[in-house]
Coordinates of C-alpha atoms and ligand atoms in Angstrom, one line a residue:
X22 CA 61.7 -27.9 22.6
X23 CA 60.2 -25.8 25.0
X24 CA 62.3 -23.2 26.5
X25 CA 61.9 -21.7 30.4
X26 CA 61.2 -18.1 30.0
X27 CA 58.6 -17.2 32.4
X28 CA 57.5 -18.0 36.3
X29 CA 53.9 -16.8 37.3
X30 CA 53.3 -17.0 41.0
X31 CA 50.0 -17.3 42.8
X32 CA 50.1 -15.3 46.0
X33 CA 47.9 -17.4 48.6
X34 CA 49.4 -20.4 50.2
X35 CA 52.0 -20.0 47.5
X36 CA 54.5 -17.5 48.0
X37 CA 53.2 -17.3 51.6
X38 CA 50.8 -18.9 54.5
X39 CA 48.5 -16.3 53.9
X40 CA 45.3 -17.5 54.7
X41 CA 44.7 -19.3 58.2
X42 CA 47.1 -16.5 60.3
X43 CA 46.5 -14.2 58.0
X44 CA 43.2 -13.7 55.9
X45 CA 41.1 -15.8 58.2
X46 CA 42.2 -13.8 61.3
X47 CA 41.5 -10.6 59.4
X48 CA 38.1 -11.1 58.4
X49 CA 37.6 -12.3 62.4
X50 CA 38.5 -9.3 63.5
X51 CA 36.6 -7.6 60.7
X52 CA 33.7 -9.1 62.2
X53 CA 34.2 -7.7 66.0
X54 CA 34.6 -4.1 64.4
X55 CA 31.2 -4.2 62.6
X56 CA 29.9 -5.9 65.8
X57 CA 28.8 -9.0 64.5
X58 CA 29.0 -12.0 66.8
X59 CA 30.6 -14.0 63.6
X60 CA 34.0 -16.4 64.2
X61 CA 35.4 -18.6 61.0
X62 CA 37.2 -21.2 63.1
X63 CA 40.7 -22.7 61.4
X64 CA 38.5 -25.6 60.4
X65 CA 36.0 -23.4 58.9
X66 CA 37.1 -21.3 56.7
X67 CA 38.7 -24.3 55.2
X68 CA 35.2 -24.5 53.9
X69 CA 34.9 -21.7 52.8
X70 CA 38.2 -21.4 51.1
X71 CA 36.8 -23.2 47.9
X72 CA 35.4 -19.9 47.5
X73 CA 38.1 -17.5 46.0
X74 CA 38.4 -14.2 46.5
X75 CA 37.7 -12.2 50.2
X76 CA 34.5 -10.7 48.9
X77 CA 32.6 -13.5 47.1
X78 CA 33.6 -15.7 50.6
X79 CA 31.7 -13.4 52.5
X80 CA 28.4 -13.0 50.3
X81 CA 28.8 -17.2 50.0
X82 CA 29.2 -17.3 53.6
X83 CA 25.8 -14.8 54.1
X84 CA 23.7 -16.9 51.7
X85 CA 24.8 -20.2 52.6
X86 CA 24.9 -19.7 56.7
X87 CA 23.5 -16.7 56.9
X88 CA 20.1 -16.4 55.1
X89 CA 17.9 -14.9 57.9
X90 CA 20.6 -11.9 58.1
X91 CA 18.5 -8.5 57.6
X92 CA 20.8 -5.5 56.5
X93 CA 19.9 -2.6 55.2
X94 CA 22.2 -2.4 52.1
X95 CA 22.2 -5.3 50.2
X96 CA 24.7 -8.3 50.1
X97 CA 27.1 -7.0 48.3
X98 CA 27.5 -3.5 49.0
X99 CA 27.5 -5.2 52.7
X100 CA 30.1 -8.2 51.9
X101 CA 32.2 -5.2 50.2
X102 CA 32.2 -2.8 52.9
X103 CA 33.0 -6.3 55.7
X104 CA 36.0 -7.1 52.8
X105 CA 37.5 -3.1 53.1
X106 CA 37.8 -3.8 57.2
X107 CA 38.8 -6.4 57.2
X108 CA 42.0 -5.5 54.3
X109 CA 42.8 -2.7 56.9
X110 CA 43.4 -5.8 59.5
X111 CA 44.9 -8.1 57.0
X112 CA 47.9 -5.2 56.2
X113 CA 48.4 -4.3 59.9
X114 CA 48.9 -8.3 60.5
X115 CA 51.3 -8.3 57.2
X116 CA 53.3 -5.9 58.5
X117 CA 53.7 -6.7 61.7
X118 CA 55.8 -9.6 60.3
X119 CA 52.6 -12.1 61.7
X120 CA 52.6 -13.9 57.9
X121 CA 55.8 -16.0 56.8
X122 CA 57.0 -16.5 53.2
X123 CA 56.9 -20.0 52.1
X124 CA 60.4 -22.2 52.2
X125 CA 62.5 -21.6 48.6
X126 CA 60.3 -18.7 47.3
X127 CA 62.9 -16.1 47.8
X128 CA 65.2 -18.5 46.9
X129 CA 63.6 -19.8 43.5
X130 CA 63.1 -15.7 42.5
X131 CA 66.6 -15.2 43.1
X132 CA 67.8 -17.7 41.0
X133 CA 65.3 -17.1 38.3
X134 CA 66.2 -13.2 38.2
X135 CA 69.6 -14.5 37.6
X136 CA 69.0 -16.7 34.7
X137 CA 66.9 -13.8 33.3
X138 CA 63.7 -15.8 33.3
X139 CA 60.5 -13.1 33.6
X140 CA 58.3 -13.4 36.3
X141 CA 54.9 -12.3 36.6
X142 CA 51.8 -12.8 39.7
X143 CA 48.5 -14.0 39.5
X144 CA 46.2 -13.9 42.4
X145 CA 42.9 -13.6 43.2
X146 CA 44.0 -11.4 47.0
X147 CA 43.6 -7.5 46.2
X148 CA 46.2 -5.6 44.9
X149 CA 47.0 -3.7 47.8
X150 CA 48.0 -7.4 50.0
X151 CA 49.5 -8.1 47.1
X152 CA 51.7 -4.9 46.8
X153 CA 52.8 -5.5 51.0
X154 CA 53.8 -8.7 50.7
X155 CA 55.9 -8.4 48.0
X156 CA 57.1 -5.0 49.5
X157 CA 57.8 -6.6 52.8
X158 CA 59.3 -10.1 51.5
X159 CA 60.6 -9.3 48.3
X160 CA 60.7 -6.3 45.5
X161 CA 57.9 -5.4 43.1
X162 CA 60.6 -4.6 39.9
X163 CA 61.1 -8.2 39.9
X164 CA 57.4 -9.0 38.8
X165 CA 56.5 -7.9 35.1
X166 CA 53.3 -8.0 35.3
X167 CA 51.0 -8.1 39.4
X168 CA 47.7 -9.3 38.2
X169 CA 45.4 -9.5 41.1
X170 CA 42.0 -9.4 42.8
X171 CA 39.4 -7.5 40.8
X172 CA 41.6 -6.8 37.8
X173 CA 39.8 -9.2 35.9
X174 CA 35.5 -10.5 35.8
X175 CA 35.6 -13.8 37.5
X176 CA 38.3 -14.8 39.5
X177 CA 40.0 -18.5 39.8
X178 CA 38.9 -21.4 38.9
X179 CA 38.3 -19.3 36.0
X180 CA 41.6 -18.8 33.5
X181 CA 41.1 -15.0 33.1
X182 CA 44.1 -14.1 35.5
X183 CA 46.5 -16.3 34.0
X184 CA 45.5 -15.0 30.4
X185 CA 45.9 -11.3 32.1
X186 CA 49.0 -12.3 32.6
X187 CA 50.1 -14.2 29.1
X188 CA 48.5 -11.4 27.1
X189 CA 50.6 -8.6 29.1
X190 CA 53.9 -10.5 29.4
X191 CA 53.4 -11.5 24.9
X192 CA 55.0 -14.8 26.0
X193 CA 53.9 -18.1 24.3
X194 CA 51.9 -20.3 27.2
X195 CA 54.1 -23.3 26.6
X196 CA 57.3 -21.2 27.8
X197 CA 55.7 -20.6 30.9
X198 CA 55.7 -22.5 34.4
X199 CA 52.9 -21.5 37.1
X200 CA 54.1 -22.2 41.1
X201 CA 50.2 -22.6 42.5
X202 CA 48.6 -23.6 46.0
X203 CA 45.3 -24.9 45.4
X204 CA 42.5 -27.0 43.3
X205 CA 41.3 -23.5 42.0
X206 CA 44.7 -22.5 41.2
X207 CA 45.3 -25.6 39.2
X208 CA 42.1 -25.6 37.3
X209 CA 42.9 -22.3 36.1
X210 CA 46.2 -22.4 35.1
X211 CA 45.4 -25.4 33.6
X212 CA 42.5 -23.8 31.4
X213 CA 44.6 -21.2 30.3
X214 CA 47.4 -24.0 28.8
X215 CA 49.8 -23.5 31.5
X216 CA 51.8 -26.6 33.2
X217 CA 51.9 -26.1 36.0
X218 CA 53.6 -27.1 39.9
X219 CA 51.6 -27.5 43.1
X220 CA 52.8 -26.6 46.6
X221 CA 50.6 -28.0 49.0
X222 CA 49.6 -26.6 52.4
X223 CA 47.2 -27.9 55.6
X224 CA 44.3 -26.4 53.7
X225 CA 45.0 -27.7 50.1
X226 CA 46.7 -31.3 50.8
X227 CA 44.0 -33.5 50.3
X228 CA 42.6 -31.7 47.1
X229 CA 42.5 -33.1 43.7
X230 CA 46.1 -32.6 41.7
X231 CA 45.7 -35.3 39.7
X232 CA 46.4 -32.7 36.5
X233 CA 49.1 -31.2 37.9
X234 CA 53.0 -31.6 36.3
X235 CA 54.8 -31.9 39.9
X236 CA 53.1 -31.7 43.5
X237 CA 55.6 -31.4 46.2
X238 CA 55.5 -30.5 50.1
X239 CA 56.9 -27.3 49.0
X240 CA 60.1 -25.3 47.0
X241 CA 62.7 -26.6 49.6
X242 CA 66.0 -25.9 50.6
X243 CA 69.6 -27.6 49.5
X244 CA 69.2 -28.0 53.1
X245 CA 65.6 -28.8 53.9
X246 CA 64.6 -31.6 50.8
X247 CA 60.4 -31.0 49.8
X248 CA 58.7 -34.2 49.5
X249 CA 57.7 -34.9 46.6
X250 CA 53.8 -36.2 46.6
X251 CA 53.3 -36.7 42.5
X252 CA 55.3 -36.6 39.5
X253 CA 59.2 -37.0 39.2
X254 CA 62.1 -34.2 40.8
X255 CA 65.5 -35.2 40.3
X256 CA 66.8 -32.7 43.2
X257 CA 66.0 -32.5 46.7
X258 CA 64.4 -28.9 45.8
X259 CA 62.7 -27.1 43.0
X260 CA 65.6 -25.1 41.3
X261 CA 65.7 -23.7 37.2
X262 CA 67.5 -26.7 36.5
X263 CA 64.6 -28.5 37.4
X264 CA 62.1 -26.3 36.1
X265 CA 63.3 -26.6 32.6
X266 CA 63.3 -29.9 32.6
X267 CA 59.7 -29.8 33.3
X268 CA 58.9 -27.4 31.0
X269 CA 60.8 -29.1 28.3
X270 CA 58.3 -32.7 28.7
X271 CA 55.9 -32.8 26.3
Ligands
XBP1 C1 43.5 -16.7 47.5 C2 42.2 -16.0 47.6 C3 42.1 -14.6 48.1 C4 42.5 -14.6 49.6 C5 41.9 -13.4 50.3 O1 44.2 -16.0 46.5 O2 41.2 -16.6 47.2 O3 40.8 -14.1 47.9 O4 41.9 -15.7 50.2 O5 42.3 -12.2 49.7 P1 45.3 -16.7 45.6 P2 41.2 -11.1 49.5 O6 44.8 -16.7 44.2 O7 46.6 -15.9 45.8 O8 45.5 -18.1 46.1 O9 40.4 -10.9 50.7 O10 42.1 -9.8 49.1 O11 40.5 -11.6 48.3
MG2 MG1 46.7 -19.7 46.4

């Protein structure tokens, strides 16, 4: 039977509402610094969400929207130097406390430190948001292994993060659980032979989950029950006990 001995978190939507107060509002003001009369709208950048990573959403977002845009350096030199502006916004807004962890992360860690279960983080953000939230919320000696942003070729819905991860941490896949946000997240996870749990968010609820082992509201409380939107949870809230009775169905 398989036995709990790992936790890899995705970053985005997972451990935190990064995005719409966060990422989005960077880039925005990105966009006012370079002098460009660009605004991604909550609704918008929605959109372009299905495109992971802050760089490749920009050069999607020239191509597709902006086609007729004449710069002198070339798309991605240009969606690279945007993406550095607008990290510079997206650490002031972390640290000014503007981005909130998600209900039960800290929780969940805690109790997952205690039961000695290894923990690792797989994101597509950069390192450096990485490194501040986890600096400001929580404590990078908990996480084994931070694999994020550009550490690997192609980013989600591509596997190579999560097999960053299971190479590093020399774990078997099948004693792993992965805590993800999205449709991306999920495909990717999936492909590298991990089960894996879905929180959902405004921006993710209505995508296709259909492959994931448990999709819930999110980690909950023992005082504020998630709702569970597919697949079975005895407890009102995702604890270890619960977890490795997921990772123990075959
Ligand atoms: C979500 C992403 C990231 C963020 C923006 O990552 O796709 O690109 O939207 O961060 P996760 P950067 O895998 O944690 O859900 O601008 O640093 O890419
Ligand atoms: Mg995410």
């Amino acid at each position: 039977m398989n036995q709990l001995q790992g936790l890899i978190f995705d970053v985005d939507g997972t451990l935190a509402n990064t995005e719409r107060d966060g990422h989005r509002v960077a880039f925005n003001s990105a966009f006012e610094e370079a002098r460009l009369d660009w605004h991604w709208s909550v609704d918008f950048y929605g959109e372009l969400l299905k495109v992971a990573g802050g760089k490749e959403r920009v050069e999607y977002f020239l191509h597709q929207y902006k086609s007729n845009f004449i710069n002198s350096k070339d798309v991605t030199q240009f969606a690279a130097e945007i993406h550095q502006l607008k990290t510079k916004y997206y650490l002031k807004l972390l640290r000014s406390g503007a981005i909130t962890m998600r209900p039960g992360v800290k929780r969940l860690i805690e109790e997952a430190r205690k039961a000695n279960i290894s923990m690792a983080i797989a994101t597509t953000s950069s390192l450096p948001n990485v490194i501040a939230l986890l600096e400001k919320y929580l404590d990078l000696d908990w996480f084994e292994v931070i694999a994020a942003g550009d550490i690997v070729a192609a980013k989600k819905p591509s596997p190579d993060i999560y097999q960053y991860v299971l190479n590093k941490m020399e774990l078997p896949a099948n004693n792993f659980l992965v805590l993800e946000d999205s449709d991306n997240g999920l495909i990717a996870a999936k492909a590298a032979g991990l089960k894996t749990i879905v929180t959902v968010n405004n921006y993710t609820r209505k995508q296709d989950f259909s492959q994931a082992d448990l999709v819930i509201s999110d980690l909950g409380e023992p005082d504020k029950p998630c709702d569970v939107i597919q697949g079975n949870l005895t407890e009102n809230y995702l604890n270890i006990g619960s977890l490795s009775k997921i990772i123990s169905q075959e």
